[in-house]
Short mmCIF file of C-alpha atoms in Angstrom, two decimals:
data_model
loop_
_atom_site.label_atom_id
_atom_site.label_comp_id
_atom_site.label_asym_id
_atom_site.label_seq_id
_atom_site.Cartn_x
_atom_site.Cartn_y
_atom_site.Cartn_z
CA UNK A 1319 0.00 0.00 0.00
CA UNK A 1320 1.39 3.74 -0.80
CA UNK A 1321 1.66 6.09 1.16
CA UNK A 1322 -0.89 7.84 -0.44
CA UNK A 1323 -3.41 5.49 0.70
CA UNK A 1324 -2.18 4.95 4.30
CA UNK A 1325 -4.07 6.89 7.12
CA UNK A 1326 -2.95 10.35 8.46
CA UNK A 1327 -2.91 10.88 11.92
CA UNK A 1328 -3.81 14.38 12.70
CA UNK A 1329 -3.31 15.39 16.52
CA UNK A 1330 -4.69 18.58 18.26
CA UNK A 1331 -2.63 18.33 21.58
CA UNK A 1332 -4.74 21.80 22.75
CA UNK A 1333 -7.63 22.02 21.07
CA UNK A 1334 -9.82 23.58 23.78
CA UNK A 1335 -7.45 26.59 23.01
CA UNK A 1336 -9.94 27.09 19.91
CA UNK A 1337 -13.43 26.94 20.20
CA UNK A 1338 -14.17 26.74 16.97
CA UNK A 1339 -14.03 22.93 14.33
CA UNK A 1340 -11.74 22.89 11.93
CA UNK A 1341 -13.89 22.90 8.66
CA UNK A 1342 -11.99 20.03 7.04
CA UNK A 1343 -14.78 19.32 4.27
CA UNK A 1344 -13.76 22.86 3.31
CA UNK A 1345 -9.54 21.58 2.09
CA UNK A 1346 -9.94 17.99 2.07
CA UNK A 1347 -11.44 15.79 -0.99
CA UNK A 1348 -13.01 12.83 -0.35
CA UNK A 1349 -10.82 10.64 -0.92
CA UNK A 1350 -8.36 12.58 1.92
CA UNK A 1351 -11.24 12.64 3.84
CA UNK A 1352 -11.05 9.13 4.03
CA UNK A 1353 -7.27 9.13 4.88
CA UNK A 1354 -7.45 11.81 7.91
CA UNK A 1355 -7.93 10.28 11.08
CA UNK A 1356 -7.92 12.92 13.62
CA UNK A 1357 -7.60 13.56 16.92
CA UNK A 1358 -8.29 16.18 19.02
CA UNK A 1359 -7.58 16.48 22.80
CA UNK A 1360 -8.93 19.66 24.92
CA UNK A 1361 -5.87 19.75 26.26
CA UNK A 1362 -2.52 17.72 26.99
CA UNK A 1363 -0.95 17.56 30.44
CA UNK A 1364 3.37 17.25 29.97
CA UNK A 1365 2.86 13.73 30.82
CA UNK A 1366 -0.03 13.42 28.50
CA UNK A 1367 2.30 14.14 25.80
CA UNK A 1368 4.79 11.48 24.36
CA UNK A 1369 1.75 8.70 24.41
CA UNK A 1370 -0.49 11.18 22.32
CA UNK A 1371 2.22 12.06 19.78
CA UNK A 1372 3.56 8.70 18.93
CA UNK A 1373 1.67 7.59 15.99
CA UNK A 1374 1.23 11.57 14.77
CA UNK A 1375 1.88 12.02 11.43
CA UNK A 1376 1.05 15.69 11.92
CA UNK A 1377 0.58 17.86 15.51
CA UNK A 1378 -1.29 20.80 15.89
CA UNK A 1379 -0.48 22.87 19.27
CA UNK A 1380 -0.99 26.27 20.24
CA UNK A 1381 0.81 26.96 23.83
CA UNK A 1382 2.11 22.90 24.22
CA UNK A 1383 5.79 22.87 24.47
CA UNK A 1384 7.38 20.60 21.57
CA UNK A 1385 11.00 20.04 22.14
CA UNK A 1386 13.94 18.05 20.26
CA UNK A 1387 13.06 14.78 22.63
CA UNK A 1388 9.44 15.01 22.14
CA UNK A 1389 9.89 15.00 18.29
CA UNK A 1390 12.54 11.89 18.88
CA UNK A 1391 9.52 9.95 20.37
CA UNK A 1392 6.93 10.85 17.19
CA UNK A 1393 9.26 8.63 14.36
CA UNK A 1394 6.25 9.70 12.00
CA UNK A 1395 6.12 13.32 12.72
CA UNK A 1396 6.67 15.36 9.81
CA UNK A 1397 4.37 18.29 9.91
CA UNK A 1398 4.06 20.54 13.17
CA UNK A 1399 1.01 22.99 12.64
CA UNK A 1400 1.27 25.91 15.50
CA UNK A 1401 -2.12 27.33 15.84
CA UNK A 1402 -1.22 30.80 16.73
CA UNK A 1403 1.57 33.63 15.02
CA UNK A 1404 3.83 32.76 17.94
CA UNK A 1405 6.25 30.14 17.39
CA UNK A 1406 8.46 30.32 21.03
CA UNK A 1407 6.93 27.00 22.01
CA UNK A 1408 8.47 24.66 19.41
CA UNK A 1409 12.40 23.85 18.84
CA UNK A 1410 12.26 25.25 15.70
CA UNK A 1411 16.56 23.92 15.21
CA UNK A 1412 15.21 20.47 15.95
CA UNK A 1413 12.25 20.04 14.05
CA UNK A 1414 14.60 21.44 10.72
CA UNK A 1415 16.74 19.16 11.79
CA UNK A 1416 14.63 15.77 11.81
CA UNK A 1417 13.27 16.83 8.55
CA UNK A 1418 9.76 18.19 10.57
CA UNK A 1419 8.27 21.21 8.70
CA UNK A 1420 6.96 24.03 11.02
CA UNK A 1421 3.77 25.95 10.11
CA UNK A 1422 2.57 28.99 11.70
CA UNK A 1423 -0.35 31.00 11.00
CA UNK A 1424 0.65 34.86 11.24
CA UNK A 1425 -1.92 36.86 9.86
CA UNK A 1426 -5.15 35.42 11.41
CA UNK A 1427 -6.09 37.76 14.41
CA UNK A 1428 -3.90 40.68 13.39
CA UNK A 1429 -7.73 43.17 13.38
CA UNK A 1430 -9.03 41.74 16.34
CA UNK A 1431 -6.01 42.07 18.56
CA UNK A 1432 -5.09 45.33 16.73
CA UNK A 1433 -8.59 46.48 17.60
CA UNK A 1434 -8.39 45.32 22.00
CA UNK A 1435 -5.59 47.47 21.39
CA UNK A 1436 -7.54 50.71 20.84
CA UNK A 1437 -10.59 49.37 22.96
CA UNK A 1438 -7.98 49.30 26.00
CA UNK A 1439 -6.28 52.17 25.30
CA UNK A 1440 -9.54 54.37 25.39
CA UNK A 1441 -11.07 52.20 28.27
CA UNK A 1442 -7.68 53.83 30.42
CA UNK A 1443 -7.58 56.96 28.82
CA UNK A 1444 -10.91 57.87 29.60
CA UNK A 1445 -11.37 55.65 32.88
CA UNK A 1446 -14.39 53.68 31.65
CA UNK A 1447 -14.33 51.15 34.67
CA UNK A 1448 -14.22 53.69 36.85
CA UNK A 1449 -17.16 55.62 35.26
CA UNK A 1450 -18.92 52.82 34.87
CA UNK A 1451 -18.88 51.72 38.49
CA UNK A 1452 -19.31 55.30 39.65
CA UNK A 1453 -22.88 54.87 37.83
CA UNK A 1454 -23.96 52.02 39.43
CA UNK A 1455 -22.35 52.60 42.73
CA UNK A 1456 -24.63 55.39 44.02
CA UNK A 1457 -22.17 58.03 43.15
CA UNK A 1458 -23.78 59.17 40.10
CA UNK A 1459 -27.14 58.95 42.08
CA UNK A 1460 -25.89 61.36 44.67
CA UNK A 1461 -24.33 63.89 43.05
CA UNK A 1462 -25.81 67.34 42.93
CA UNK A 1463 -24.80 67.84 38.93
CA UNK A 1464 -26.02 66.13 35.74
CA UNK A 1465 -23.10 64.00 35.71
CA UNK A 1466 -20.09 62.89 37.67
CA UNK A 1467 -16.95 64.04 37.72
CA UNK A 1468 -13.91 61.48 38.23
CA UNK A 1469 -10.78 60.65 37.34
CA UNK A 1470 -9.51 62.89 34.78
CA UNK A 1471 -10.65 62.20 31.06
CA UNK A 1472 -7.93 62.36 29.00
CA UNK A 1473 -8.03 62.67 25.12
CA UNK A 1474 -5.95 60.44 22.46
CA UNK A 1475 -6.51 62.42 18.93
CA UNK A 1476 -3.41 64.80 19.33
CA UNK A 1477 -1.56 61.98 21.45
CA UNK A 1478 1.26 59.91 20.22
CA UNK A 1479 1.23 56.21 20.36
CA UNK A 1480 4.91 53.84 20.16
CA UNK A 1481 4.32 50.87 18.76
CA UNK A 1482 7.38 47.91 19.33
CA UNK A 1483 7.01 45.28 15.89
CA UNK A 1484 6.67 46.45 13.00
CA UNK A 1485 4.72 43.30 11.70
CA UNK A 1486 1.04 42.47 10.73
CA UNK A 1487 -0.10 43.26 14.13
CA UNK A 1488 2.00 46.44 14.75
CA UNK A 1489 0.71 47.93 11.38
CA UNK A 1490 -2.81 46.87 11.85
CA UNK A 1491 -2.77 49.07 14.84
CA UNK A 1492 -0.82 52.05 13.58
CA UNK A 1493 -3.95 52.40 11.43
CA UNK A 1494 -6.29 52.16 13.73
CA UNK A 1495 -4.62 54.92 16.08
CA UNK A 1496 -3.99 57.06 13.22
CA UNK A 1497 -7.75 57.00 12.51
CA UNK A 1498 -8.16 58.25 15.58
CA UNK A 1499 -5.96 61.00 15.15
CA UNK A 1500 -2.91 59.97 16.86
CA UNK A 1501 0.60 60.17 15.82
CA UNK A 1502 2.64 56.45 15.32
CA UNK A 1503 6.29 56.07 16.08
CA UNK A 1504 7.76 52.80 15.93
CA UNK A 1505 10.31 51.19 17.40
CA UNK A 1506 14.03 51.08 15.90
CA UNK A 1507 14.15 47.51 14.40
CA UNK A 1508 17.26 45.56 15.05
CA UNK A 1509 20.03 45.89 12.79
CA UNK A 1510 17.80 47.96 10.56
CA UNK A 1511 18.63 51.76 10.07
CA UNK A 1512 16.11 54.60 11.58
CA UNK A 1513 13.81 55.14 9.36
CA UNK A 1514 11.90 58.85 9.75
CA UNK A 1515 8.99 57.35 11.93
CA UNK A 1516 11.41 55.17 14.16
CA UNK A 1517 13.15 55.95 17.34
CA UNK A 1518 15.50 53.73 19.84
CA UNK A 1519 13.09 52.21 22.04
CA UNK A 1520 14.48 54.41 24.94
CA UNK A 1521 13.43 57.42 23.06
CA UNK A 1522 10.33 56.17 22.20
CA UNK A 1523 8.82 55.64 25.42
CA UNK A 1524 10.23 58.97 26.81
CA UNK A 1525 8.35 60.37 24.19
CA UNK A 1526 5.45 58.52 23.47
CA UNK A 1527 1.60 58.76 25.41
CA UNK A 1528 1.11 55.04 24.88
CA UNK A 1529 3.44 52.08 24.05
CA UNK A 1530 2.13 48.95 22.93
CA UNK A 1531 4.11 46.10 22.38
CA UNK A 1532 4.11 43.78 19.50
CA UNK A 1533 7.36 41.94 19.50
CA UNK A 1534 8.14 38.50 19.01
CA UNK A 1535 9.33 36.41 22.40
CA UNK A 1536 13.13 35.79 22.02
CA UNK A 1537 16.42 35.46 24.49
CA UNK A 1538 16.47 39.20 23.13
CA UNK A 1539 13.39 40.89 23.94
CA UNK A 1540 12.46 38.77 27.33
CA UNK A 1541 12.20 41.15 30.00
CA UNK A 1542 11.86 44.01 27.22
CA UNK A 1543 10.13 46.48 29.49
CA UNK A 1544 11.73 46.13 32.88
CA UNK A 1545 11.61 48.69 35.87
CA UNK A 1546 14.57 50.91 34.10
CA UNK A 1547 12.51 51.05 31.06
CA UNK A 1548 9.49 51.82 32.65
CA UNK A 1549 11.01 54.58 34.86
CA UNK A 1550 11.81 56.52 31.00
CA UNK A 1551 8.18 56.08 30.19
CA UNK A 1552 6.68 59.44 29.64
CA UNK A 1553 4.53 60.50 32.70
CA UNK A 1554 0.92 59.80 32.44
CA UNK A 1555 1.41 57.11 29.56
CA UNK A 1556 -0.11 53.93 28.86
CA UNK A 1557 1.08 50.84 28.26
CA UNK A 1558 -0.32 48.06 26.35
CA UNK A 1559 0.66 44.28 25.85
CA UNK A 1560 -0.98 42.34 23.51
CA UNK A 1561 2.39 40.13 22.57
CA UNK A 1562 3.74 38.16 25.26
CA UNK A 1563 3.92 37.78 28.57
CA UNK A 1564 7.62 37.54 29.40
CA UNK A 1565 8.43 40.88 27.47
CA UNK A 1566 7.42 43.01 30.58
CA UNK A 1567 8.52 41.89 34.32
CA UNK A 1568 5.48 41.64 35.87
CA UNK A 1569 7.32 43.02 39.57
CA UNK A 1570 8.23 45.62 37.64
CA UNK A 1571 5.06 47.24 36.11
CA UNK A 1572 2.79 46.54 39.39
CA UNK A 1573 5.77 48.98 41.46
CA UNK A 1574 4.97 51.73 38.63
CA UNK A 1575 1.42 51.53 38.91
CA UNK A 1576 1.30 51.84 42.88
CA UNK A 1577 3.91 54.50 42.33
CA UNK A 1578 1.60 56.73 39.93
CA UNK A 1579 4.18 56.70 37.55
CA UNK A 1580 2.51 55.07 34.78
CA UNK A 1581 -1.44 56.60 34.29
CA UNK A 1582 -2.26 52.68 33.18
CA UNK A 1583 -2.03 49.21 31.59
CA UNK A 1584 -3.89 47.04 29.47
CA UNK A 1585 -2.14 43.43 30.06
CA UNK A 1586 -3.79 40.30 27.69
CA UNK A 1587 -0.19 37.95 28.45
CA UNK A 1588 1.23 36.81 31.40
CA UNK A 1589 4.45 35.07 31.64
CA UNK A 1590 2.52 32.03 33.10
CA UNK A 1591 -0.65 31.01 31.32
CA UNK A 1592 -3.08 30.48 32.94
CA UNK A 1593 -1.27 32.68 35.73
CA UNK A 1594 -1.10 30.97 39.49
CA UNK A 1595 -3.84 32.83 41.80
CA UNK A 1596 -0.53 34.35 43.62
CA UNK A 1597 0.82 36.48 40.11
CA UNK A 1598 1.79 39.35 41.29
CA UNK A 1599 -0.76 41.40 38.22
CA UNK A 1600 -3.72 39.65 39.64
CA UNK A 1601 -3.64 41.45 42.85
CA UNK A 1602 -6.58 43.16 43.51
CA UNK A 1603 -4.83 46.85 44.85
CA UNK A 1604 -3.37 47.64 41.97
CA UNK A 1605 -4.47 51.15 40.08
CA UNK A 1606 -5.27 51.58 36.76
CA UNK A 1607 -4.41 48.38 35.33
CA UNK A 1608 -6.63 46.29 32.81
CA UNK A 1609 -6.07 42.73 32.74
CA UNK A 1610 -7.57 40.22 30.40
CA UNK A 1611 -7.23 36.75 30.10
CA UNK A 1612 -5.53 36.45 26.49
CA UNK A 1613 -8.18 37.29 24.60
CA UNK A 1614 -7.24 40.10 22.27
CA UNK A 1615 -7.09 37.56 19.64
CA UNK A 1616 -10.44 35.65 19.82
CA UNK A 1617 -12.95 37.68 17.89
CA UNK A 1618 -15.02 35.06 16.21
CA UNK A 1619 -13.65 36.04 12.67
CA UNK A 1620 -10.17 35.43 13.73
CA UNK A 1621 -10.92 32.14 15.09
CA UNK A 1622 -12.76 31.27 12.31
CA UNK A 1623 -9.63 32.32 10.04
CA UNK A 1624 -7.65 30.40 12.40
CA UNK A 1625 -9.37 27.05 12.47
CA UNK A 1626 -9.69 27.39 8.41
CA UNK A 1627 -6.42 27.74 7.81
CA UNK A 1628 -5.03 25.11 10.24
CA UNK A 1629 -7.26 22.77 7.61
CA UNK A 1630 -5.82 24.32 5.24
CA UNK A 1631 -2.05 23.30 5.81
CA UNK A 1632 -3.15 19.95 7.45
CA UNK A 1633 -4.59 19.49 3.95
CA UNK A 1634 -1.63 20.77 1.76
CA UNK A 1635 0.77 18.54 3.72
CA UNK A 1636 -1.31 15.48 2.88
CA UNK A 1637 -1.20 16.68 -0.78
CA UNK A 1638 2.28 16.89 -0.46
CA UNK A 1639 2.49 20.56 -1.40
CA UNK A 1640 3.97 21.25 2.06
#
C-alpha cells in the first residue's frame, strides 16, 4: 500500500485553546477525507504528551511545548502545525533538523487584537471602569450635577502612540490609532537603520503617550520592558501588551502603577498562562491596570480564520504541497 493510501494521523494536543471545528470538508477531498484520522484532545498535560504524539503524522499545538526529545519519540512526525503567530513553544533547530516542517499562521487575528488594542487604550484613557462603576455605585445617584466628575478624562486624537514590531499586528494598529488621530512612532528595528517614523526604544517611550508592544518572544526581547525602562516612560502614559507575557517583568510594572508613575495598563499575556492565583498582576490593589485573560485575539472572525487555515495546511501537507 502507498503512502498515499495509508491513514494520516492528525493530533490537536490543545484544542480547547480554539473553540471553533476545523472545517476540514472545506480543504480535504473525499478521498483525503477518508485518509485523515484525527484527533483532538482539549488539552494535553506534559505527561499526556509522548503517548499522544507517537503515531502523529502531523501535531497541531498552540501553547504545548514541543521540544527536540518530544519529536525523537513521534518517528512519523513530519508536519508541526502551530495554531497561533507565535512560534516560542516549538524547537524550531530540531524540528529542521529531523526533517519536521513548522507551520505557523501569522496573519489570522492581526484586526481583532489590533482592535483590544484601541478598545484598552480608550477604556484607560478615559477611565471607563471607573465611570462605569461610579454609575452604578450610588455616586452618580448622589451627586448634585447632571453627571459625575472622576478621574480625569484624557483625550488620544493629538496623542502619540509607540508601537514595538513592526509586523502584521504592529501595522494593523498604527492604522487604527492614526484614525483616531494619533501620531505612530515605531520602534528602531534591530540591525535595521532609523527610518523617519522610528526611534531607539528608549526614546520612544520617553516620548510617546502610549506604548504597545508587538514583538516577538526571544532570548532578546524577554524582560523588554523592565523597571529601568518603565522609569523613561513618559509620565501619564499607557502601556499596552498584547504580545507576550515575558516581554514586561510583571514586579516591575505593578511597582509603577502603585507608584503613579505610569497613568495605566492594558495586560492580555502573562508570563505564566493560565497565571497561578498568587501572580503578582492579579492582585486586587493595583491602580489603573486592565487585565484580560488572552483574549485580544479571539474575535469570532479570527478564530474562524484560524481554524480554516489550520485545515488548510493539514490538507496541503497530505497533498504533499507542504
Amino acid at each position: 500500500m502507498s503512502n498515499a493510501a495509508l491513514p494520516c494521523q492528525v493530533v490537536f494536543l490543545d484544542a480547547g485553546t480554539l473553540p471553533c471545528p476545523l472545517p476540514w470538508s472545506e480543504h480535504l477531498d473525499a478521498p483525503l477525507l477518508t485518509r485523515l484520522d484525527y484527533m483532538a484532545h482539549e488539552r494535553s498535560a506534559p505527561a499526556e504528551v509522548p503517548a499522544r504524539v507517537a503515531q502523529a503524522d502531523i501535531l497541531i499545538v498552540n501553547k504545548v511545548r514541543l521540544s527536540a526529545e518530544l519529536m525523537d519519540q513521534a518517528p512519523r512526525l513530519r508536519c508541526i502545525c502551530i495554531a497561533a503567530a507565535g512560534t516560542d513553544n516549538v524547537d524550531l533547530q530540531a524540528a529542521r533538523a529531523r526533517g519536521i516542517s513548522v507551520h505557523n499562521v501569522p496573519d489570522y487575528g492581526s484586526d481583532s487584537v489590533a482592535e483590544h488594542v484601541v478598545a484598552t487604550l480608550l477604556a484607560l484613557r478615559r477611565h471607563l471602569v471607573d465611570y462605569s462603576q461610579a454609575a452604578v455605585d450610588g455616586r452618580w445617584s448622589a451627586s448634585p450635577h447632571f453627571c459625575w466628575h472622576g478621574p480625569r478624562i484624557r483625550p488620544v486624537a493629538g496623542t502619540t502612540m509607540g508601537i514595538a514590531g513592526r509586523g502584521r499586528i504592529g501595522q494593523a494598529t498604527a492604522r487604527l490609532v492614526q484614525g483616531l488621530g494619533m501620531r505612530v512612532l515605531f520602534a528602531q528595528r534591530p540591525g535595521k537603520p532609523l527610518a523617519d517614523d522610528e526611534r531607539p526604544l528608549e526614546t520612544l517611550l520617553a516620548e510617546c503617550d502610549a506604548v504597545s508592544l508587538h514583538v516577538p518572544l526571544t532570548p532578546d526581547t524577554r524582560g523588554l520592558i523592565d523597571a529601568r525602562r518603565l522609569a523613561l516612560m513618559k509620565p501619564g502614559a499607557v502601556l499596552i501588551n498584547t504580545g507576550r507575557g515575558a516581554l514586561v517583568e510583571a514586579p516591575a510594572l505593578v511597582q509603577a502603577l502603585k507608584a503613579g508613575q505610569l497613568a495605566g495598563a492594558a495586560i492580555d499575556v502573562l508570563d505564566t498562562e493560565p497565571p497561578p492565583p498568587d501572580h503578582p498582576l492579579l492582585s486586587r490593589d493595583i491602580p489603573n491596570l486592565l487585565l484580560t485573560p488572552h483574549s485580544a485575539w479571539a474575535s469570532e472572525a479570527a478564530q474562524q480564520k484560524l481554524a480554516s487555515r489550520l485545515a488548510e495546511l493539514v490538507a496541503a501537507h497530505m497533498k504533499g504541497e507542504a
